Amino acid sequence: MLRAAFASLLLVVVTPAIAAPPRAARAPQDWTRTVVQTPEGGIRIGNPRARSQLVEYGSFTCPHCGAFAREAFQPIIDRYVRTGRLAFEFRIALRDKADLVAALTARCAGPGRFFGTAEGLFATQQEWFNRAVAYDQKQPQPPATADLAAVIGGLADGSGIAAIGIRHGIARPQLQRCYADASLRGTLSKAAEDAWNVRQIGGTPAFYLNGDKLDGVYGWSALEPQLRAATHG
């Protein structure tokens, strides 16, 4: 009896407790999934509380903006936004009719698809811009009573801008609603007014980092060192 009790006690002492399984490491948050419209009328991607906030005032018909987007959008998003160190906001600074049509198309995709659609527009910028100019030159001056949505839709189809929107998942009826959306046009016009007449950006692209204008910075080679310093300091 004593031997059995001793054996039971020994079993308790030498048998290790069953450890709880280790918790799986929590995957870091992917901040590229956080995309919203800002009160200023722009579209922001990333952590709203990121230590660094980058704002670009850009135009879809600006060649320098196109070159910047093709070179820099993906590095900005992949290297800086995804980790939560940087939030990136694009605000439109409208320059012409084709710019308005492109901006309406990109915004029609909704915040979550905006940057993908914008990249698609910038990727073929010269092609659709040339088509827009050729189309516009063939059109008579519309009367003051013209249906603005029809005028915008005609330029969108004639330039190929609408086709880019459709390739990025925007249905044609949705595009037609966006081209007729006076509130959306007003949002873009207000943003352009702020860019050109209030902030007086002077040209596009124009960049603000943590509220300060980056004078003399127009491309990725000049901007990236500033981002590295701001996000790693």
Short mmCIF file of C-alpha atoms in Angstrom, two decimals:
data_model
loop_
_atom_site.label_atom_id
_atom_site.label_comp_id
_atom_site.label_asym_id
_atom_site.label_seq_id
_atom_site.Cartn_x
_atom_site.Cartn_y
_atom_site.Cartn_z
CA MET A 1 0.00 0.00 0.00
CA LEU A 2 2.81 2.35 0.99
CA ARG A 3 4.74 1.42 -2.14
CA ALA A 4 1.69 2.19 -4.31
CA ALA A 5 1.18 5.56 -2.63
CA PHE A 6 4.89 6.40 -3.09
CA ALA A 7 4.68 5.43 -6.77
CA SER A 8 1.65 7.67 -7.24
CA LEU A 9 3.44 10.56 -5.54
CA LEU A 10 6.54 10.02 -7.68
CA LEU A 11 4.39 10.11 -10.81
CA VAL A 12 2.95 13.46 -9.76
CA VAL A 13 6.38 14.91 -9.02
CA VAL A 14 8.24 13.80 -12.13
CA THR A 15 5.47 14.14 -14.71
CA PRO A 16 5.69 17.60 -16.21
CA ALA A 17 2.56 19.66 -16.49
CA ILE A 18 1.02 19.77 -19.94
CA ALA A 19 2.01 23.13 -21.37
CA ALA A 20 -0.50 25.23 -23.22
CA PRO A 21 0.26 25.44 -26.92
CA PRO A 22 2.21 28.58 -27.81
CA ARG A 23 0.14 31.39 -29.17
CA ALA A 24 0.57 32.02 -32.85
CA ALA A 25 2.32 35.28 -33.58
CA ARG A 26 -0.17 37.92 -34.59
CA ALA A 27 0.29 39.00 -38.19
CA PRO A 28 1.12 42.69 -38.52
CA GLN A 29 -1.72 44.84 -39.76
CA ASP A 30 -1.69 45.56 -43.48
CA TRP A 31 -2.45 49.27 -43.61
CA THR A 32 -2.88 49.26 -47.39
CA ARG A 33 -6.37 47.94 -46.71
CA THR A 34 -7.33 51.16 -44.94
CA VAL A 35 -8.45 53.66 -47.59
CA VAL A 36 -10.81 56.56 -46.93
CA GLN A 37 -11.98 59.86 -48.33
CA THR A 38 -10.70 62.77 -46.27
CA PRO A 39 -12.60 65.94 -45.31
CA GLU A 40 -10.34 67.83 -47.75
CA GLY A 41 -11.72 65.77 -50.62
CA GLY A 42 -8.68 63.56 -51.14
CA ILE A 43 -8.24 59.80 -50.89
CA ARG A 44 -5.90 58.58 -48.14
CA ILE A 45 -4.36 55.13 -47.86
CA GLY A 46 -2.72 53.92 -44.67
CA ASN A 47 -2.69 54.34 -40.92
CA PRO A 48 -4.54 57.57 -40.04
CA ARG A 49 -2.27 57.90 -36.98
CA ALA A 50 0.96 57.22 -38.84
CA ARG A 51 3.92 59.27 -37.62
CA SER A 52 4.30 60.69 -41.14
CA GLN A 53 1.60 62.00 -43.46
CA LEU A 54 2.29 62.60 -47.15
CA VAL A 55 -0.09 64.58 -49.36
CA GLU A 56 0.31 64.85 -53.11
CA TYR A 57 -1.56 67.48 -55.08
CA GLY A 58 -1.70 65.94 -58.52
CA SER A 59 -3.42 65.96 -61.89
CA PHE A 60 -4.28 63.06 -64.17
CA THR A 61 -3.18 65.05 -67.24
CA CYS A 62 0.10 66.29 -65.75
CA PRO A 63 3.04 64.41 -67.37
CA HIS A 64 5.22 64.81 -64.26
CA CYS A 65 2.41 63.39 -62.11
CA GLY A 66 2.17 60.44 -64.47
CA ALA A 67 5.91 59.79 -64.31
CA PHE A 68 5.81 60.04 -60.51
CA ALA A 69 2.87 57.65 -60.21
CA ARG A 70 4.48 55.05 -62.46
CA GLU A 71 7.74 55.18 -60.51
CA ALA A 72 6.64 55.88 -56.95
CA PHE A 73 3.12 54.73 -56.12
CA GLN A 74 4.05 51.10 -55.56
CA PRO A 75 7.25 51.78 -53.54
CA ILE A 76 5.37 54.27 -51.35
CA ILE A 77 2.56 51.81 -50.69
CA ASP A 78 4.72 48.69 -50.30
CA ARG A 79 7.66 50.13 -48.33
CA TYR A 80 6.05 52.82 -46.20
CA VAL A 81 2.25 52.62 -46.11
CA ARG A 82 1.86 48.87 -45.58
CA THR A 83 3.77 48.90 -42.27
CA GLY A 84 1.80 51.81 -40.84
CA ARG A 85 4.71 54.25 -40.83
CA LEU A 86 3.22 56.52 -43.50
CA ALA A 87 -0.21 57.59 -44.70
CA PHE A 88 -0.43 58.79 -48.31
CA GLU A 89 -3.18 61.06 -49.58
CA PHE A 90 -3.85 62.08 -53.18
CA ARG A 91 -5.72 65.35 -53.70
CA ILE A 92 -6.78 66.40 -57.17
CA ALA A 93 -5.66 69.71 -58.66
CA LEU A 94 -7.80 69.81 -61.80
CA ARG A 95 -6.27 71.36 -64.92
CA ASP A 96 -8.66 70.64 -67.82
CA LYS A 97 -11.73 68.72 -69.00
CA ALA A 98 -9.91 65.44 -69.54
CA ASP A 99 -8.51 65.72 -66.02
CA LEU A 100 -12.04 66.07 -64.64
CA VAL A 101 -13.22 63.00 -66.57
CA ALA A 102 -10.26 60.93 -65.34
CA ALA A 103 -10.76 62.10 -61.75
CA LEU A 104 -14.47 61.27 -61.84
CA THR A 105 -13.62 57.82 -63.19
CA ALA A 106 -11.01 57.10 -60.51
CA ARG A 107 -13.29 58.32 -57.75
CA CYS A 108 -16.19 56.28 -59.13
CA ALA A 109 -14.32 53.13 -58.11
CA GLY A 110 -14.76 54.06 -54.45
CA PRO A 111 -11.89 54.64 -51.99
CA GLY A 112 -10.81 51.00 -51.92
CA ARG A 113 -10.19 50.87 -55.67
CA PHE A 114 -9.06 54.45 -56.18
CA PHE A 115 -5.30 53.91 -56.24
CA GLY A 116 -5.53 50.87 -58.52
CA THR A 117 -7.71 52.77 -60.98
CA ALA A 118 -5.47 55.85 -60.73
CA GLU A 119 -2.43 53.71 -61.53
CA GLY A 120 -4.26 52.32 -64.54
CA LEU A 121 -4.98 55.84 -65.78
CA PHE A 122 -1.43 57.03 -65.23
CA ALA A 123 -0.01 53.92 -66.90
CA THR A 124 -1.60 54.86 -70.24
CA GLN A 125 -1.79 58.61 -69.66
CA GLN A 126 -0.29 59.78 -72.95
CA GLU A 127 -2.46 57.46 -75.02
CA TRP A 128 -5.83 58.49 -73.61
CA PHE A 129 -4.84 62.15 -73.30
CA ASN A 130 -3.98 62.32 -77.02
CA ARG A 131 -7.30 60.68 -77.83
CA ALA A 132 -9.10 63.14 -75.55
CA VAL A 133 -7.53 66.11 -77.34
CA ALA A 134 -8.40 64.69 -80.76
CA TYR A 135 -11.98 63.94 -79.69
CA ASP A 136 -12.48 67.36 -78.13
CA GLN A 137 -11.20 69.19 -81.21
CA LYS A 138 -13.85 67.51 -83.35
CA GLN A 139 -16.73 68.48 -81.08
CA PRO A 140 -18.73 71.69 -81.49
CA GLN A 141 -18.82 74.04 -78.54
CA PRO A 142 -21.66 72.72 -76.35
CA PRO A 143 -24.40 75.24 -75.53
CA ALA A 144 -24.86 76.47 -72.00
CA THR A 145 -27.96 74.29 -71.72
CA ALA A 146 -26.11 71.10 -72.74
CA ASP A 147 -26.44 67.98 -70.61
CA LEU A 148 -23.12 68.06 -68.75
CA ALA A 149 -23.27 64.36 -67.94
CA ALA A 150 -23.63 63.57 -71.66
CA VAL A 151 -20.69 65.84 -72.51
CA ILE A 152 -18.51 64.18 -69.85
CA GLY A 153 -19.62 60.71 -70.91
CA GLY A 154 -18.84 61.47 -74.55
CA LEU A 155 -15.31 62.56 -73.69
CA ALA A 156 -14.88 59.53 -71.40
CA ASP A 157 -15.81 57.18 -74.26
CA GLY A 158 -13.98 59.09 -76.96
CA SER A 159 -10.73 59.19 -75.00
CA GLY A 160 -10.85 55.62 -73.71
CA ILE A 161 -10.98 56.75 -70.08
CA ALA A 162 -14.29 54.97 -69.49
CA ALA A 163 -12.81 51.74 -70.84
CA ILE A 164 -10.00 51.97 -68.25
CA GLY A 165 -12.58 52.35 -65.49
CA ILE A 166 -14.47 49.33 -66.75
CA ARG A 167 -11.26 47.26 -66.80
CA HIS A 168 -10.84 48.13 -63.13
CA GLY A 169 -14.24 46.78 -62.18
CA ILE A 170 -16.53 49.77 -62.57
CA ALA A 171 -19.75 48.91 -64.36
CA ARG A 172 -20.87 51.25 -67.14
CA PRO A 173 -24.13 52.23 -65.37
CA GLN A 174 -22.06 53.16 -62.32
CA LEU A 175 -19.76 55.31 -64.48
CA GLN A 176 -22.76 57.07 -65.98
CA ARG A 177 -24.06 57.85 -62.50
CA CYS A 178 -20.67 59.25 -61.49
CA TYR A 179 -20.45 61.44 -64.60
CA ALA A 180 -23.87 62.84 -63.69
CA ASP A 181 -23.02 63.30 -59.98
CA ALA A 182 -22.99 67.04 -59.32
CA SER A 183 -21.94 66.48 -55.71
CA LEU A 184 -18.83 64.54 -56.77
CA ARG A 185 -17.95 67.22 -59.33
CA GLY A 186 -18.35 69.78 -56.58
CA THR A 187 -15.99 67.86 -54.27
CA LEU A 188 -13.32 67.75 -56.98
CA SER A 189 -13.79 71.41 -57.86
CA LYS A 190 -13.50 72.42 -54.21
CA ALA A 191 -10.29 70.41 -53.85
CA ALA A 192 -8.88 72.09 -56.96
CA GLU A 193 -9.86 75.51 -55.63
CA ASP A 194 -8.00 74.77 -52.40
CA ALA A 195 -4.94 73.57 -54.30
CA TRP A 196 -4.60 76.42 -56.78
CA ASN A 197 -6.10 79.44 -55.02
CA VAL A 198 -5.82 78.78 -51.29
CA ARG A 199 -2.56 76.86 -50.97
CA GLN A 200 -1.28 78.25 -54.27
CA ILE A 201 0.72 75.13 -55.02
CA GLY A 202 2.10 76.65 -58.22
CA GLY A 203 2.24 73.39 -60.16
CA THR A 204 1.82 69.64 -60.02
CA PRO A 205 2.87 67.42 -58.47
CA ALA A 206 3.20 69.29 -55.18
CA PHE A 207 4.03 67.46 -51.97
CA TYR A 208 3.36 68.18 -48.31
CA LEU A 209 5.02 66.06 -45.63
CA ASN A 210 3.58 66.42 -42.13
CA GLY A 211 2.00 69.70 -43.18
CA ASP A 212 5.12 71.27 -44.65
CA LYS A 213 5.45 71.92 -48.39
CA LEU A 214 8.47 70.21 -49.93
CA ASP A 215 9.82 72.92 -52.19
CA GLY A 216 11.83 71.70 -55.13
CA VAL A 217 10.57 68.13 -54.81
CA TYR A 218 8.84 66.92 -57.97
CA GLY A 219 9.92 63.29 -58.33
CA TRP A 220 10.71 60.08 -56.51
CA SER A 221 14.49 60.54 -56.36
CA ALA A 222 14.04 63.75 -54.37
CA LEU A 223 11.08 62.58 -52.29
CA GLU A 224 12.28 59.18 -51.10
CA PRO A 225 15.17 60.48 -48.91
CA GLN A 226 12.68 62.76 -47.19
CA LEU A 227 10.34 59.82 -46.53
CA ARG A 228 13.16 57.68 -45.17
CA ALA A 229 14.21 60.42 -42.76
CA ALA A 230 10.63 61.10 -41.66
CA THR A 231 9.63 57.47 -41.11
CA HIS A 232 12.85 56.16 -39.54
CA GLY A 233 13.75 59.08 -37.32
#
